[in-house]
Amino acid sequence: MTVRAESIESMEQLAVAWRAMVLDRDADADVRDLPGIAVRWADCRFAFWNCVTLTEVGADGALLEQRLGQAADIMRAKGHAGFLWLFEDLLDEEARAGMRAAAERAGLRYAFSGAGMAGDLLPIPEPFHPDLTFERVGTDEQLRAYADLNSRAYGFPLEDGRDGLLGSALWKERAHAYLGLRDGVAVSCAATVEADGRLFVALVATAPEWQRRGYAEAVTRKALYEGARATGLTRATLHATAAGAPVYPRIGFEPNSPLHFYGLRN
């Protein structure tokens, strides 16, 4: 793939995977494909399920300014906070140079950055970590542990993650969602879901006190291994935060588009 094609793939994977996850959370969620904007907004407390992303390829500065204003208006109409996801490499050079200032003029504030990643890396060997055992999420108790790990890792109140995930059929039945347990206690988690012929890695998290021990890599490998074994898929994609990004090249992922997250300015 070319660099631009990989960036398009990364954006489209977000739109496809988040459609399923947001509608799983709320069948009446705001899921729309507008000119240049994909809305995937559950309007729940879990901010990752409240998402708007820009979808045009090669947008210049003027078009970027217009779309950012439209996206901010959509976000202002919602009851709960969320993020605009902006794939830098979809923009032309002029728009990339001015995107931070354009976002500020639209009433958005920069939150954090990351990267889209992908790779033709499957199958992989069955994973092992000497500290961990793995359990697939299949019960309400396991799903609560999965939600709480994400809340703790990303700095959300516990109730936010629970509002996003508890009661989900997708996460207990369709996703290959795994907990990594140390001495019987869930310390890390990762999931893969099928999205348009690929395995999409989602909601990888490790409890803050157990980070930097290889747990996220191990449980991500487990989710990929089991997902590939069940589906036969060989390509995988994900979106990583800057903090989590170093994990994935060790598995075989390659970065494509830089990714920036914006929330509404208070």
PDB file of C-alpha atoms in Angstrom, residues 139-243:
ATOM      1  CA  THR A 139     -19.389 -12.886  31.781  1.00  0.00           C
ATOM      2  CA  ASP A 140     -20.624  -9.607  33.233  1.00  0.00           C
ATOM      3  CA  GLU A 141     -17.929  -9.818  35.914  1.00  0.00           C
ATOM      4  CA  GLN A 142     -15.167 -10.209  33.325  1.00  0.00           C
ATOM      5  CA  LEU A 143     -16.573  -7.364  31.242  1.00  0.00           C
ATOM      6  CA  ARG A 144     -16.641  -5.119  34.303  1.00  0.00           C
ATOM      7  CA  ALA A 145     -12.969  -5.929  34.916  1.00  0.00           C
ATOM      8  CA  TYR A 146     -12.244  -5.082  31.260  1.00  0.00           C
ATOM      9  CA  ALA A 147     -14.095  -1.763  31.565  1.00  0.00           C
ATOM     10  CA  ASP A 148     -12.358  -0.870  34.826  1.00  0.00           C
ATOM     11  CA  LEU A 149      -8.900  -1.541  33.384  1.00  0.00           C
ATOM     12  CA  ASN A 150      -9.633   0.870  30.539  1.00  0.00           C
ATOM     13  CA  SER A 151     -10.961   3.534  32.896  1.00  0.00           C
ATOM     14  CA  ARG A 152      -7.911   3.297  35.131  1.00  0.00           C
ATOM     15  CA  ALA A 153      -5.412   3.224  32.275  1.00  0.00           C
ATOM     16  CA  TYR A 154      -6.920   6.242  30.494  1.00  0.00           C
ATOM     17  CA  GLY A 155      -7.764   8.266  33.594  1.00  0.00           C
ATOM     18  CA  PHE A 156     -11.566   8.017  33.417  1.00  0.00           C
ATOM     19  CA  PRO A 157     -13.889   7.504  36.396  1.00  0.00           C
ATOM     20  CA  LEU A 158     -14.784   3.828  36.725  1.00  0.00           C
ATOM     21  CA  GLU A 159     -18.421   4.556  35.975  1.00  0.00           C
ATOM     22  CA  ASP A 160     -17.475   5.971  32.559  1.00  0.00           C
ATOM     23  CA  GLY A 161     -15.976   2.713  31.318  1.00  0.00           C
ATOM     24  CA  ARG A 162     -18.824   0.722  32.813  1.00  0.00           C
ATOM     25  CA  ASP A 163     -21.357   2.954  31.057  1.00  0.00           C
ATOM     26  CA  GLY A 164     -19.641   2.189  27.775  1.00  0.00           C
ATOM     27  CA  LEU A 165     -19.255  -1.571  28.103  1.00  0.00           C
ATOM     28  CA  LEU A 166     -21.561  -3.177  30.655  1.00  0.00           C
ATOM     29  CA  GLY A 167     -24.479  -4.997  29.082  1.00  0.00           C
ATOM     30  CA  SER A 168     -22.683  -5.388  25.751  1.00  0.00           C
ATOM     31  CA  ALA A 169     -23.383  -8.438  23.635  1.00  0.00           C
ATOM     32  CA  LEU A 170     -20.605  -7.593  21.167  1.00  0.00           C
ATOM     33  CA  TRP A 171     -17.850  -7.632  23.782  1.00  0.00           C
ATOM     34  CA  LYS A 172     -18.975 -10.927  25.322  1.00  0.00           C
ATOM     35  CA  GLU A 173     -19.949 -12.788  22.157  1.00  0.00           C
ATOM     36  CA  ARG A 174     -18.418 -11.353  18.967  1.00  0.00           C
ATOM     37  CA  ALA A 175     -15.203  -9.693  20.077  1.00  0.00           C
ATOM     38  CA  HIS A 176     -12.137 -11.737  20.948  1.00  0.00           C
ATOM     39  CA  ALA A 177     -11.682  -9.821  24.207  1.00  0.00           C
ATOM     40  CA  TYR A 178      -9.141 -11.135  26.701  1.00  0.00           C
ATOM     41  CA  LEU A 179      -8.020 -10.384  30.214  1.00  0.00           C
ATOM     42  CA  GLY A 180      -4.466 -10.992  31.320  1.00  0.00           C
ATOM     43  CA  LEU A 181      -4.533 -12.223  34.931  1.00  0.00           C
ATOM     44  CA  ARG A 182      -1.663 -12.135  37.398  1.00  0.00           C
ATOM     45  CA  ASP A 183      -2.322 -14.351  40.409  1.00  0.00           C
ATOM     46  CA  GLY A 184      -5.996 -14.391  39.441  1.00  0.00           C
ATOM     47  CA  VAL A 185      -6.348 -10.600  39.247  1.00  0.00           C
ATOM     48  CA  ALA A 186      -7.013  -8.852  35.918  1.00  0.00           C
ATOM     49  CA  VAL A 187      -4.077  -6.538  35.187  1.00  0.00           C
ATOM     50  CA  SER A 188      -4.253  -6.071  31.394  1.00  0.00           C
ATOM     51  CA  CYS A 189      -6.708  -6.489  28.538  1.00  0.00           C
ATOM     52  CA  ALA A 190      -7.055  -6.327  24.751  1.00  0.00           C
ATOM     53  CA  ALA A 191      -9.593  -7.255  22.099  1.00  0.00           C
ATOM     54  CA  THR A 192      -9.866  -7.857  18.378  1.00  0.00           C
ATOM     55  CA  VAL A 193     -13.023  -7.504  16.303  1.00  0.00           C
ATOM     56  CA  GLU A 194     -13.559  -8.290  12.643  1.00  0.00           C
ATOM     57  CA  ALA A 195     -13.876  -5.122  10.555  1.00  0.00           C
ATOM     58  CA  ASP A 196     -14.121  -5.239   6.762  1.00  0.00           C
ATOM     59  CA  GLY A 197     -11.769  -8.178   6.267  1.00  0.00           C
ATOM     60  CA  ARG A 198      -9.301  -7.203   8.959  1.00  0.00           C
ATOM     61  CA  LEU A 199      -8.839  -7.755  12.671  1.00  0.00           C
ATOM     62  CA  PHE A 200      -9.171  -4.441  14.468  1.00  0.00           C
ATOM     63  CA  VAL A 201      -7.404  -4.194  17.838  1.00  0.00           C
ATOM     64  CA  ALA A 202      -9.371  -2.170  20.394  1.00  0.00           C
ATOM     65  CA  LEU A 203      -9.286  -0.992  24.002  1.00  0.00           C
ATOM     66  CA  VAL A 204      -5.875  -2.268  25.048  1.00  0.00           C
ATOM     67  CA  ALA A 205      -5.148  -1.293  28.645  1.00  0.00           C
ATOM     68  CA  THR A 206      -2.964  -2.184  31.602  1.00  0.00           C
ATOM     69  CA  ALA A 207      -3.479  -1.194  35.236  1.00  0.00           C
ATOM     70  CA  PRO A 208      -1.113   1.715  35.979  1.00  0.00           C
ATOM     71  CA  GLU A 209       0.772  -0.156  38.699  1.00  0.00           C
ATOM     72  CA  TRP A 210       1.528  -3.051  36.330  1.00  0.00           C
ATOM     73  CA  GLN A 211       2.665  -1.168  33.249  1.00  0.00           C
ATOM     74  CA  ARG A 212       6.028  -1.645  31.476  1.00  0.00           C
ATOM     75  CA  ARG A 213       6.180  -5.393  32.165  1.00  0.00           C
ATOM     76  CA  GLY A 214       5.140  -6.628  28.720  1.00  0.00           C
ATOM     77  CA  TYR A 215       1.566  -7.372  29.782  1.00  0.00           C
ATOM     78  CA  ALA A 216      -0.136  -5.255  27.087  1.00  0.00           C
ATOM     79  CA  GLU A 217       1.928  -6.893  24.372  1.00  0.00           C
ATOM     80  CA  ALA A 218       1.168 -10.376  25.678  1.00  0.00           C
ATOM     81  CA  VAL A 219      -2.603  -9.906  25.938  1.00  0.00           C
ATOM     82  CA  THR A 220      -2.723  -8.149  22.549  1.00  0.00           C
ATOM     83  CA  ARG A 221      -0.926 -11.128  21.032  1.00  0.00           C
ATOM     84  CA  LYS A 222      -3.510 -13.398  22.662  1.00  0.00           C
ATOM     85  CA  ALA A 223      -6.433 -11.423  21.188  1.00  0.00           C
ATOM     86  CA  LEU A 224      -4.778 -11.447  17.753  1.00  0.00           C
ATOM     87  CA  TYR A 225      -3.911 -15.142  17.942  1.00  0.00           C
ATOM     88  CA  GLU A 226      -7.430 -16.195  18.874  1.00  0.00           C
ATOM     89  CA  GLY A 227      -9.073 -13.746  16.469  1.00  0.00           C
ATOM     90  CA  ALA A 228      -6.970 -14.971  13.556  1.00  0.00           C
ATOM     91  CA  ARG A 229      -7.550 -18.600  14.467  1.00  0.00           C
ATOM     92  CA  ALA A 230     -11.324 -18.028  14.492  1.00  0.00           C
ATOM     93  CA  THR A 231     -11.587 -15.894  11.348  1.00  0.00           C
ATOM     94  CA  GLY A 232      -8.632 -16.841   9.157  1.00  0.00           C
ATOM     95  CA  LEU A 233      -7.827 -13.141   8.668  1.00  0.00           C
ATOM     96  CA  THR A 234      -4.199 -12.145   8.136  1.00  0.00           C
ATOM     97  CA  ARG A 235      -4.218  -8.334   8.251  1.00  0.00           C
ATOM     98  CA  ALA A 236      -4.712  -6.339  11.446  1.00  0.00           C
ATOM     99  CA  THR A 237      -5.154  -2.646  12.205  1.00  0.00           C
ATOM    100  CA  LEU A 238      -5.279  -0.446  15.271  1.00  0.00           C
ATOM    101  CA  HIS A 239      -5.069   3.103  16.593  1.00  0.00           C
ATOM    102  CA  ALA A 240      -2.467   3.646  19.303  1.00  0.00           C
ATOM    103  CA  THR A 241      -1.919   6.472  21.737  1.00  0.00           C
ATOM    104  CA  ALA A 242       1.601   7.877  21.865  1.00  0.00           C
ATOM    105  CA  ALA A 243       2.155   6.095  25.181  1.00  0.00           C
TER     106      ALA A 243
END
